[in-house]
Amino acid sequence: MNGNILLIDDEEKLRSLLSRIISLEGFTVFQAGNLKFAAKVLQRQEFDVIVCDVKLPDGSGVDFIKEVKTKYPSYEVILLTAYGNIPDGIRAMKNGAFDYLLKGDDNDKIIPLLHQAVNKAILNKKTSVKIKDHTGGFERIIGKSESIHQAIALAKKISATDATVLLTGETGTGKEIFANAIHNSSKRSVKAFVAINCSTFSKELLESELFGHLQGAFTGAVKEKKGLIEAADGGTLFLDEIGDMNIDLQAKLLRVLESGEFIKLGDTKASKVNVRVIAATNKELKKSIEEATFREDLFYRLNVFSIHLPALRQRVDDIPALANHFINIYAHEENKGNIQLSKEALNLLKNYSWKGNIRELRNVMQRAVILADDSILPEHLPYEIQIQDNAPSLKSLSLMSVEKKHIQKVLQYTKGNKTRAAEYLGIGLTTLYRKLEEYQL
């Protein structure tokens, strides 16, 4: 599933057509014929993108955007406007719309635009302020191996202070969970925990997200925006993948760490904040310093207290507990009851290299739960895990079996986006649909 879409239009035929087009791309579509019913749907269901007509029986889609962005700031809105009503589209952009489309003329543009809007909505959620979660302490960290035990012990000690923390380790080792646990165990826990991944934004967008901007600071800045540093005032700011931050922004971050001051884009005076910074990276920052892509003074300011999180292959004894934890979560989500992990499948999991670490294990367990009935067997695991250092069965090596598994893997990688999957596979979209039907995927 690529995301939840709410389609609001009083023209039933057009609504049905658009719903069918959008659904074929793997999106889940909900429909509403007016704003009153749309408001009820919004109360019951979480969405990523709203596609809304300008003129509706009970109001204006342009005005509705303001309400949506106030109540649901992470949602993105695409406006549908008739030819000749371009000013409505422009006014919608000023009200916070992601973009607008001409009804009937831009049907071929809606899918690419939806993918862009859903990606933006996902980023919005990643950078949203996270209020304290009372279950987000160190009890959430699963594992009893010596390496993870040492990391937890260090994190517990530093959580009682206001010291800056640098979490290091490979991608997927659980750095944000550690950062959240440190925050929730600190005296700042009553305030916000704000997280942002520095690698997912351009320099300009990251600067605006972090420091905020005044109205008119740049093209498209139609109103003043509070930055995440300001949103984290009194609490904790978690900067994931800090090694990917542009070097010009590093100087501005250094000022925050040294003096608690920052300047919004378009402003001339400094604002003051009291924020604790926890940074994380999967890079060797000392090497980045040598390559002149990371400031040495910022490194030493961040590296007040460093905690290294071990890779999953370095804590093999924790794999059974982690795997069963994820199995229980996804079995509950899929209403499948109790699902067991077979000994053969567990041995394969323990022997695998896990380049994606815990995040990869979680995804593998989700896939296995979907495929399994009451027990997870080796054939429910991805192909590359099944054949590692083992003699695969002749059945698992059949051309149809390999092709089916490869298509499943590509669709998982593209998060169900069939257009992108067809491009990666080097086949036409029609051919992909035929194979999906043939393999009952």
CSV table of C-alpha atoms in Angstrom, one decimal:
chain,number,residue,atom,x,y,z
A,1,MET,CA,0.0,0.0,0.0
A,2,ASN,CA,1.4,3.4,-1.1
A,3,GLY,CA,-0.8,5.6,1.1
A,4,ASN,CA,-4.3,6.6,2.0
A,5,ILE,CA,-6.1,9.1,-0.4
A,6,LEU,CA,-9.3,10.9,0.3
A,7,LEU,CA,-11.1,11.9,-2.9
A,8,ILE,CA,-13.7,14.7,-2.6
A,9,ASP,CA,-15.9,15.5,-5.6
A,10,ASP,CA,-19.6,15.7,-6.1
A,11,GLU,CA,-19.4,14.4,-9.7
A,12,GLU,CA,-19.9,10.7,-9.1
A,13,LYS,CA,-18.7,9.5,-12.6
A,14,LEU,CA,-15.5,11.5,-12.4
A,15,ARG,CA,-15.0,10.5,-8.8
A,16,SER,CA,-15.4,6.8,-9.7
A,17,LEU,CA,-13.0,7.2,-12.7
A,18,LEU,CA,-10.3,8.8,-10.6
A,19,SER,CA,-10.8,6.4,-7.8
A,20,ARG,CA,-10.2,3.4,-10.2
A,21,ILE,CA,-7.1,5.1,-11.7
A,22,ILE,CA,-5.6,5.8,-8.2
A,23,SER,CA,-6.5,2.4,-6.8
A,24,LEU,CA,-4.7,0.5,-9.6
A,25,GLU,CA,-1.5,2.1,-8.4
A,26,GLY,CA,-1.8,0.5,-5.0
A,27,PHE,CA,-3.2,3.5,-3.1
A,28,THR,CA,-6.2,3.0,-0.8
A,29,VAL,CA,-8.9,5.4,-1.8
A,30,PHE,CA,-11.8,6.8,0.3
A,31,GLN,CA,-14.5,8.9,-1.4
A,32,ALA,CA,-16.7,11.8,-0.3
A,33,GLY,CA,-19.3,13.7,-2.3
A,34,ASN,CA,-19.3,16.8,-0.1
A,35,LEU,CA,-17.3,18.5,2.6
A,36,LYS,CA,-19.6,17.5,5.5
A,37,PHE,CA,-19.2,13.8,4.8
A,38,ALA,CA,-15.4,14.4,4.1
A,39,ALA,CA,-15.1,15.9,7.7
A,40,LYS,CA,-16.6,12.7,9.1
A,41,VAL,CA,-14.3,10.5,7.2
A,42,LEU,CA,-11.3,12.5,8.3
A,43,GLN,CA,-12.3,11.9,11.9
A,44,ARG,CA,-12.4,8.1,11.4
A,45,GLN,CA,-9.4,7.5,9.2
A,46,GLU,CA,-5.8,8.8,8.9
A,47,PHE,CA,-4.7,10.0,5.4
A,48,ASP,CA,-1.7,11.1,3.5
A,49,VAL,CA,-3.2,13.1,0.6
A,50,ILE,CA,-6.6,14.7,0.0
A,51,VAL,CA,-7.7,15.3,-3.6
A,52,CYS,CA,-10.5,17.9,-3.5
A,53,ASP,CA,-12.7,19.7,-6.0
A,54,VAL,CA,-12.9,23.5,-5.9
A,55,LYS,CA,-16.6,23.9,-6.1
A,56,LEU,CA,-18.7,21.6,-3.8
A,57,PRO,CA,-22.4,21.7,-2.8
A,58,ASP,CA,-21.6,22.8,0.7
A,59,GLY,CA,-18.5,24.9,0.4
A,60,SER,CA,-15.2,25.8,-1.3
A,61,GLY,CA,-12.3,23.4,-1.6
A,62,VAL,CA,-10.0,26.4,-1.5
A,63,ASP,CA,-11.2,27.4,1.9
A,64,PHE,CA,-11.3,23.8,3.0
A,65,ILE,CA,-7.5,23.6,2.6
A,66,LYS,CA,-7.0,26.0,5.4
A,67,GLU,CA,-9.1,23.9,7.8
A,68,VAL,CA,-7.2,20.7,6.7
A,69,LYS,CA,-3.7,22.2,7.1
A,70,THR,CA,-4.7,23.6,10.6
A,71,LYS,CA,-6.2,20.3,11.9
A,72,TYR,CA,-3.9,17.9,10.0
A,73,PRO,CA,-0.7,19.7,9.2
A,74,SER,CA,1.1,16.6,7.8
A,75,TYR,CA,-1.6,15.9,5.2
A,76,GLU,CA,-1.1,17.2,1.6
A,77,VAL,CA,-3.9,18.6,-0.5
A,78,ILE,CA,-4.2,18.5,-4.3
A,79,LEU,CA,-7.0,20.7,-5.7
A,80,LEU,CA,-9.1,19.9,-8.7
A,81,THR,CA,-10.1,23.0,-10.7
A,82,ALA,CA,-12.0,23.5,-13.9
A,83,TYR,CA,-10.4,25.2,-16.9
A,84,GLY,CA,-10.6,28.9,-16.5
A,85,ASN,CA,-10.4,28.8,-12.7
A,86,ILE,CA,-6.6,28.9,-12.6
A,87,PRO,CA,-6.8,31.8,-10.0
A,88,ASP,CA,-8.5,29.3,-7.6
A,89,GLY,CA,-5.5,27.0,-8.0
A,90,ILE,CA,-3.1,29.8,-7.2
A,91,ARG,CA,-5.1,30.9,-4.2
A,92,ALA,CA,-5.1,27.2,-3.1
A,93,MET,CA,-1.3,27.1,-3.2
A,94,LYS,CA,-1.2,30.1,-1.0
A,95,ASN,CA,-3.6,28.4,1.4
A,96,GLY,CA,-1.1,25.5,1.7
A,97,ALA,CA,-2.1,23.1,-1.2
A,98,PHE,CA,0.6,20.8,-2.6
A,99,ASP,CA,-0.5,21.5,-6.2
A,100,TYR,CA,-3.6,21.8,-8.4
A,101,LEU,CA,-4.9,19.9,-11.5
A,102,LEU,CA,-7.3,20.7,-14.3
A,103,LYS,CA,-10.3,18.4,-14.1
A,104,GLY,CA,-10.5,15.9,-16.9
A,105,ASP,CA,-7.3,17.3,-18.7
A,106,ASP,CA,-4.7,16.2,-16.2
A,107,ASN,CA,-5.7,12.6,-15.5
A,108,ASP,CA,-2.3,11.4,-16.8
A,109,LYS,CA,-0.5,13.7,-14.3
A,110,ILE,CA,-2.4,12.6,-11.2
A,111,ILE,CA,-0.4,9.4,-10.4
A,112,PRO,CA,3.1,11.0,-10.5
A,113,LEU,CA,1.7,14.0,-8.5
A,114,LEU,CA,0.2,11.7,-5.9
A,115,HIS,CA,3.5,9.9,-5.4
A,116,GLN,CA,5.2,13.2,-4.8
A,117,ALA,CA,2.5,14.3,-2.4
A,118,VAL,CA,2.6,11.1,-0.5
A,119,ASN,CA,6.3,11.3,-0.2
A,120,LYS,CA,6.0,14.8,1.1
A,121,ALA,CA,3.3,13.7,3.6
A,122,ILE,CA,5.6,11.0,4.9
A,123,LEU,CA,8.4,13.6,5.4
A,124,ASN,CA,5.9,15.8,7.2
A,125,LYS,CA,5.2,13.0,9.6
A,126,LYS,CA,8.9,12.3,10.1
A,127,THR,CA,9.5,15.9,11.0
A,128,SER,CA,6.5,16.4,13.2
A,129,VAL,CA,6.7,17.1,16.9
A,130,LYS,CA,6.5,13.9,18.9
A,131,ILE,CA,4.9,14.3,22.3
A,132,LYS,CA,6.2,12.1,25.1
A,133,ASP,CA,5.3,8.4,24.7
A,134,HIS,CA,5.2,6.8,28.1
A,135,THR,CA,6.1,3.5,26.5
A,136,GLY,CA,9.1,5.0,24.8
A,137,GLY,CA,11.7,4.3,27.5
A,138,PHE,CA,14.5,1.8,27.6
A,139,GLU,CA,12.0,-1.1,28.1
A,140,ARG,CA,11.3,-0.8,24.3
A,141,ILE,CA,14.9,-1.8,23.5
A,142,ILE,CA,14.9,-5.6,23.0
A,143,GLY,CA,18.0,-7.6,23.6
A,144,LYS,CA,20.3,-9.1,26.4
A,145,SER,CA,23.6,-9.4,24.5
A,146,GLU,CA,26.6,-7.8,26.1
A,147,SER,CA,27.0,-5.2,23.4
A,148,ILE,CA,23.5,-3.9,23.6
A,149,HIS,CA,23.5,-4.1,27.4
A,150,GLN,CA,26.6,-1.8,27.4
A,151,ALA,CA,24.9,0.7,25.1
A,152,ILE,CA,21.8,0.8,27.2
A,153,ALA,CA,23.8,1.3,30.4
A,154,LEU,CA,25.6,4.3,28.9
A,155,ALA,CA,22.4,5.8,27.6
A,156,LYS,CA,20.8,5.5,31.0
A,157,LYS,CA,23.7,7.4,32.6
A,158,ILE,CA,23.6,10.2,30.1
A,159,SER,CA,19.8,10.6,30.2
A,160,ALA,CA,20.0,12.2,33.6
A,161,THR,CA,22.1,15.1,32.2
A,162,ASP,CA,21.6,17.8,29.5
A,163,ALA,CA,24.8,16.7,27.7
A,164,THR,CA,24.8,16.5,23.9
A,165,VAL,CA,24.9,12.9,22.6
A,166,LEU,CA,26.2,11.4,19.4
A,167,LEU,CA,24.8,8.0,18.5
A,168,THR,CA,26.9,6.0,15.9
A,169,GLY,CA,26.3,2.8,14.1
A,170,GLU,CA,25.0,1.3,10.9
A,171,THR,CA,21.7,2.2,9.3
A,172,GLY,CA,18.8,0.4,11.0
A,173,THR,CA,20.4,-0.3,14.4
A,174,GLY,CA,17.7,1.6,16.3
A,175,LYS,CA,19.3,5.1,16.9
A,176,GLU,CA,16.0,6.9,17.0
A,177,ILE,CA,14.6,4.5,19.6
A,178,PHE,CA,17.7,5.1,21.7
A,179,ALA,CA,17.3,8.9,21.3
A,180,ASN,CA,13.6,8.7,22.3
A,181,ALA,CA,14.5,6.5,25.3
A,182,ILE,CA,17.1,9.1,26.5
A,183,HIS,CA,14.6,11.9,26.1
A,184,ASN,CA,11.8,10.0,27.9
A,185,SER,CA,14.2,9.2,30.8
A,186,SER,CA,15.3,12.8,31.2
A,187,LYS,CA,14.0,15.8,33.0
A,188,ARG,CA,13.0,17.2,29.6
A,189,SER,CA,10.4,14.3,29.0
A,190,VAL,CA,7.4,16.6,29.7
A,191,LYS,CA,8.4,18.7,26.6
A,192,ALA,CA,8.6,17.7,23.0
A,193,PHE,CA,10.8,15.2,21.3
A,194,VAL,CA,11.4,16.4,17.7
A,195,ALA,CA,13.1,14.2,15.1
A,196,ILE,CA,14.3,14.9,11.6
A,197,ASN,CA,16.4,13.0,9.1
A,198,CYS,CA,19.0,15.3,7.6
A,199,SER,CA,19.6,13.1,4.6
A,200,THR,CA,16.0,13.4,3.2
A,201,PHE,CA,16.1,17.2,2.6
A,202,SER,CA,17.9,19.6,0.3
A,203,LYS,CA,19.9,22.3,1.9
A,204,GLU,CA,17.3,25.0,1.4
A,205,LEU,CA,14.4,22.8,2.7
A,206,LEU,CA,16.3,21.5,5.7
A,207,GLU,CA,17.3,25.1,6.6
A,208,SER,CA,13.6,26.1,6.5
A,209,GLU,CA,12.5,23.0,8.5
A,210,LEU,CA,15.1,23.5,11.2
A,211,PHE,CA,15.2,27.3,11.6
A,212,GLY,CA,11.8,28.4,10.3
A,213,HIS,CA,11.2,31.4,8.1
A,214,LEU,CA,9.3,34.7,8.0
A,215,GLN,CA,6.6,35.5,5.5
A,216,GLY,CA,8.1,36.5,2.2
A,217,ALA,CA,11.6,35.1,3.1
A,218,PHE,CA,11.6,33.3,-0.3
A,219,THR,CA,9.3,32.4,-3.1
A,220,GLY,CA,6.5,30.3,-1.7
A,221,ALA,CA,6.9,31.5,1.9
A,222,VAL,CA,3.3,32.8,2.1
A,223,LYS,CA,3.2,32.8,5.9
A,224,GLU,CA,5.6,32.6,8.9
A,225,LYS,CA,6.7,29.1,9.9
A,226,LYS,CA,8.1,27.9,13.2
A,227,GLY,CA,11.2,25.8,12.8
A,228,LEU,CA,11.8,22.4,14.5
A,229,ILE,CA,14.5,23.9,16.7
A,230,GLU,CA,11.9,26.3,18.1
A,231,ALA,CA,9.3,23.5,18.4
A,232,ALA,CA,11.8,21.5,20.5
A,233,ASP,CA,12.4,24.4,23.0
A,234,GLY,CA,12.6,22.9,26.4
A,235,GLY,CA,12.8,19.4,25.0
A,236,THR,CA,15.0,17.3,22.7
A,237,LEU,CA,16.0,17.7,19.1
A,238,PHE,CA,17.1,14.5,17.4
A,239,LEU,CA,19.1,15.0,14.2
A,240,ASP,CA,19.4,11.7,12.4
A,241,GLU,CA,22.1,11.3,9.7
A,242,ILE,CA,23.9,14.4,10.8
A,243,GLY,CA,26.8,13.5,8.6
A,244,ASP,CA,24.6,14.4,5.5
A,245,MET,CA,23.9,18.0,6.7
A,246,ASN,CA,25.2,20.7,4.3
A,247,ILE,CA,28.4,22.3,5.7
A,248,ASP,CA,26.9,25.8,5.6
A,249,LEU,CA,24.0,24.7,7.9
A,250,GLN,CA,26.5,23.1,10.2
A,251,ALA,CA,27.8,26.5,11.1
A,252,LYS,CA,24.2,27.6,12.1
A,253,LEU,CA,23.8,24.5,14.1
A,254,LEU,CA,27.0,25.1,15.9
A,255,ARG,CA,25.7,28.5,17.0
A,256,VAL,CA,22.6,26.8,18.5
A,257,LEU,CA,24.8,24.4,20.4
A,258,GLU,CA,27.2,27.1,21.7
A,259,SER,CA,24.8,29.9,22.5
A,260,GLY,CA,21.3,28.6,22.2
A,261,GLU,CA,20.6,31.2,19.4
A,262,PHE,CA,19.3,30.9,15.9
A,263,ILE,CA,18.1,33.2,13.1
A,264,LYS,CA,15.0,32.4,11.1
A,265,LEU,CA,15.2,32.7,7.3
A,266,GLY,CA,14.3,36.3,6.4
A,267,ASP,CA,14.9,37.6,9.9
A,268,THR,CA,17.7,39.8,11.2
A,269,LYS,CA,17.5,39.3,14.9
A,270,ALA,CA,18.4,36.1,16.8
A,271,SER,CA,15.9,34.0,18.8
A,272,LYS,CA,16.8,32.1,21.9
A,273,VAL,CA,16.0,28.4,22.7
A,274,ASN,CA,16.8,25.9,25.4
A,275,VAL,CA,17.1,22.6,23.5
A,276,ARG,CA,19.1,19.4,24.0
A,277,VAL,CA,20.5,17.9,20.8
A,278,ILE,CA,21.0,14.2,20.2
A,279,ALA,CA,22.6,13.5,16.8
A,280,ALA,CA,23.1,10.2,15.0
A,281,THR,CA,25.2,9.1,12.0
A,282,ASN,CA,26.2,6.0,10.1
A,283,LYS,CA,29.2,7.7,8.7
A,284,GLU,CA,32.8,8.0,10.0
A,285,LEU,CA,32.7,11.7,10.8
A,286,LYS,CA,36.5,11.9,11.3
A,287,LYS,CA,36.8,10.8,7.7
A,288,SER,CA,34.3,13.4,6.7
A,289,ILE,CA,36.3,16.0,8.5
A,290,GLU,CA,39.4,15.0,6.4
A,291,GLU,CA,37.3,15.3,3.3
A,292,ALA,CA,36.2,18.8,4.3
A,293,THR,CA,32.5,17.8,4.3
A,294,PHE,CA,32.0,18.0,8.1
A,295,ARG,CA,33.2,20.7,10.5
A,296,GLU,CA,35.7,19.6,13.1
A,297,ASP,CA,34.4,22.1,15.7
A,298,LEU,CA,30.9,20.8,15.3
A,299,PHE,CA,32.1,17.2,15.6
A,300,TYR,CA,33.7,17.9,19.0
A,301,ARG,CA,30.7,19.9,20.1
A,302,LEU,CA,28.4,16.9,19.2
A,303,ASN,CA,30.8,14.3,20.5
A,304,VAL,CA,30.4,15.2,24.2
A,305,PHE,CA,29.1,11.7,24.9
A,306,SER,CA,29.3,9.1,22.2
A,307,ILE,CA,27.3,5.8,22.2
A,308,HIS,CA,28.0,3.1,19.5
A,309,LEU,CA,25.1,0.9,18.6
A,310,PRO,CA,26.1,-2.6,17.5
A,311,ALA,CA,25.1,-4.1,14.2
A,312,LEU,CA,22.6,-7.0,14.3
A,313,ARG,CA,25.2,-9.5,13.1
A,314,GLN,CA,27.2,-8.6,16.3
A,315,ARG,CA,24.3,-9.5,18.5
A,316,VAL,CA,23.0,-12.8,17.0
A,317,ASP,CA,21.7,-14.0,20.4
A,318,ASP,CA,19.1,-11.2,20.3
A,319,ILE,CA,17.7,-12.2,16.9
A,320,PRO,CA,15.1,-14.7,18.3
A,321,ALA,CA,13.6,-12.1,20.7
A,322,LEU,CA,13.5,-9.4,18.0
A,323,ALA,CA,12.0,-11.7,15.4
A,324,ASN,CA,9.3,-12.9,17.7
A,325,HIS,CA,8.6,-9.3,18.8
A,326,PHE,CA,7.9,-8.3,15.2
A,327,ILE,CA,6.0,-11.5,14.5
A,328,ASN,CA,3.6,-10.7,17.4
A,329,ILE,CA,3.1,-7.1,16.1
A,330,TYR,CA,2.3,-8.0,12.5
A,331,ALA,CA,0.3,-11.1,13.4
A,332,HIS,CA,-2.0,-8.8,15.5
A,333,GLU,CA,-2.2,-6.3,12.6
A,334,GLU,CA,-3.2,-9.0,10.2
A,335,ASN,CA,-5.6,-10.7,12.6
A,336,LYS,CA,-3.7,-14.0,12.3
A,337,GLY,CA,-3.5,-15.0,15.9
A,338,ASN,CA,-0.5,-16.9,17.2
A,339,ILE,CA,2.3,-17.6,14.6
A,340,GLN,CA,5.3,-19.6,15.5
A,341,LEU,CA,8.8,-19.2,14.1
A,342,SER,CA,10.1,-22.6,12.9
A,343,LYS,CA,13.6,-23.8,14.0
A,344,GLU,CA,14.7,-24.0,10.4
A,345,ALA,CA,13.7,-20.4,9.6
A,346,LEU,CA,15.3,-19.2,12.8
A,347,ASN,CA,18.6,-20.8,11.9
A,348,LEU,CA,18.5,-19.0,8.6
A,349,LEU,CA,17.8,-15.7,10.3
A,350,LYS,CA,20.7,-16.2,12.7
A,351,ASN,CA,23.1,-17.0,9.9
A,352,TYR,CA,22.2,-14.0,7.7
A,353,SER,CA,24.4,-10.9,7.5
A,354,TRP,CA,21.6,-8.3,8.0
A,355,LYS,CA,23.1,-5.3,6.2
A,356,GLY,CA,19.9,-3.4,7.0
A,357,ASN,CA,20.1,-4.5,10.6
A,358,ILE,CA,16.9,-4.4,12.8
A,359,ARG,CA,15.0,-2.4,10.2
A,360,GLU,CA,15.6,-5.2,7.6
A,361,LEU,CA,14.7,-7.9,10.1
A,362,ARG,CA,11.4,-6.1,10.8
A,363,ASN,CA,10.5,-5.9,7.1
A,364,VAL,CA,11.4,-9.6,6.6
A,365,MET,CA,9.1,-10.6,9.6
A,366,GLN,CA,6.3,-8.5,8.2
A,367,ARG,CA,6.5,-10.2,4.8
A,368,ALA,CA,6.8,-13.7,6.5
A,369,VAL,CA,3.7,-13.1,8.6
A,370,ILE,CA,1.7,-12.1,5.5
A,371,LEU,CA,2.8,-15.3,3.7
A,372,ALA,CA,2.6,-17.7,6.6
A,373,ASP,CA,-0.5,-19.5,8.1
A,374,ASP,CA,0.4,-20.7,11.6
A,375,SER,CA,4.1,-21.2,11.3
A,376,ILE,CA,6.9,-19.3,9.5
A,377,LEU,CA,8.9,-21.7,7.4
A,378,PRO,CA,12.1,-21.1,5.3
A,379,GLU,CA,10.0,-20.6,2.1
A,380,HIS,CA,8.3,-17.6,3.7
A,381,LEU,CA,11.6,-15.8,3.9
A,382,PRO,CA,13.2,-13.7,1.1
A,383,TYR,CA,15.1,-15.8,-1.5
A,384,GLU,CA,18.5,-14.4,-0.5
A,385,ILE,CA,18.0,-15.6,3.0
A,386,GLN,CA,16.8,-19.1,2.0
A,387,ILE,CA,19.9,-19.9,-0.2
A,388,GLN,CA,22.7,-18.5,2.0
A,389,ASP,CA,25.3,-21.2,2.5
A,390,ASN,CA,22.6,-23.8,1.9
A,391,ALA,CA,21.7,-26.1,-1.0
A,392,PRO,CA,18.4,-24.8,-2.3
A,393,SER,CA,15.7,-27.2,-3.3
A,394,LEU,CA,15.0,-27.8,-7.0
A,395,LYS,CA,11.6,-26.4,-6.5
A,396,SER,CA,13.0,-23.1,-5.1
A,397,LEU,CA,15.3,-22.9,-8.2
A,398,SER,CA,12.5,-23.2,-10.8
A,399,LEU,CA,12.3,-20.2,-13.2
A,400,MET,CA,8.7,-19.4,-12.2
A,401,SER,CA,9.6,-19.5,-8.5
A,402,VAL,CA,12.6,-17.2,-8.9
A,403,GLU,CA,10.7,-14.8,-11.1
A,404,LYS,CA,7.8,-14.6,-8.6
A,405,LYS,CA,10.1,-14.0,-5.7
A,406,HIS,CA,12.0,-11.3,-7.6
A,407,ILE,CA,8.8,-9.5,-8.5
A,408,GLN,CA,7.7,-9.7,-4.9
A,409,LYS,CA,11.0,-8.2,-3.8
A,410,VAL,CA,10.9,-5.4,-6.3
A,411,LEU,CA,7.3,-4.5,-5.3
A,412,GLN,CA,8.3,-4.5,-1.7
A,413,TYR,CA,11.2,-2.2,-2.6
A,414,THR,CA,8.9,0.2,-4.5
A,415,LYS,CA,6.3,0.0,-1.7
A,416,GLY,CA,3.7,-1.4,-4.1
A,417,ASN,CA,4.3,1.2,-6.8
A,418,LYS,CA,3.7,-0.9,-10.0
A,419,THR,CA,4.8,1.8,-12.4
A,420,ARG,CA,8.2,2.0,-10.7
A,421,ALA,CA,8.4,-1.7,-10.3
A,422,ALA,CA,7.9,-2.3,-14.0
A,423,GLU,CA,10.7,0.2,-14.8
A,424,TYR,CA,13.1,-1.6,-12.4
A,425,LEU,CA,12.1,-5.0,-13.9
A,426,GLY,CA,12.6,-3.7,-17.4
A,427,ILE,CA,9.1,-4.8,-18.5
A,428,GLY,CA,5.9,-3.0,-19.6
A,429,LEU,CA,3.2,-2.2,-17.0
A,430,THR,CA,0.8,-4.4,-18.9
A,431,THR,CA,3.2,-7.3,-18.7
A,432,LEU,CA,3.7,-6.8,-14.9
A,433,TYR,CA,-0.1,-6.8,-14.4
A,434,ARG,CA,-0.3,-10.1,-16.3
A,435,LYS,CA,2.4,-11.7,-14.2
A,436,LEU,CA,0.8,-10.5,-11.0
A,437,GLU,CA,-2.4,-12.2,-12.1
A,438,GLU,CA,-0.5,-15.3,-13.2
A,439,TYR,CA,1.4,-15.6,-9.9
A,440,GLN,CA,-1.6,-14.5,-7.8
A,441,LEU,CA,0.3,-11.7,-6.2
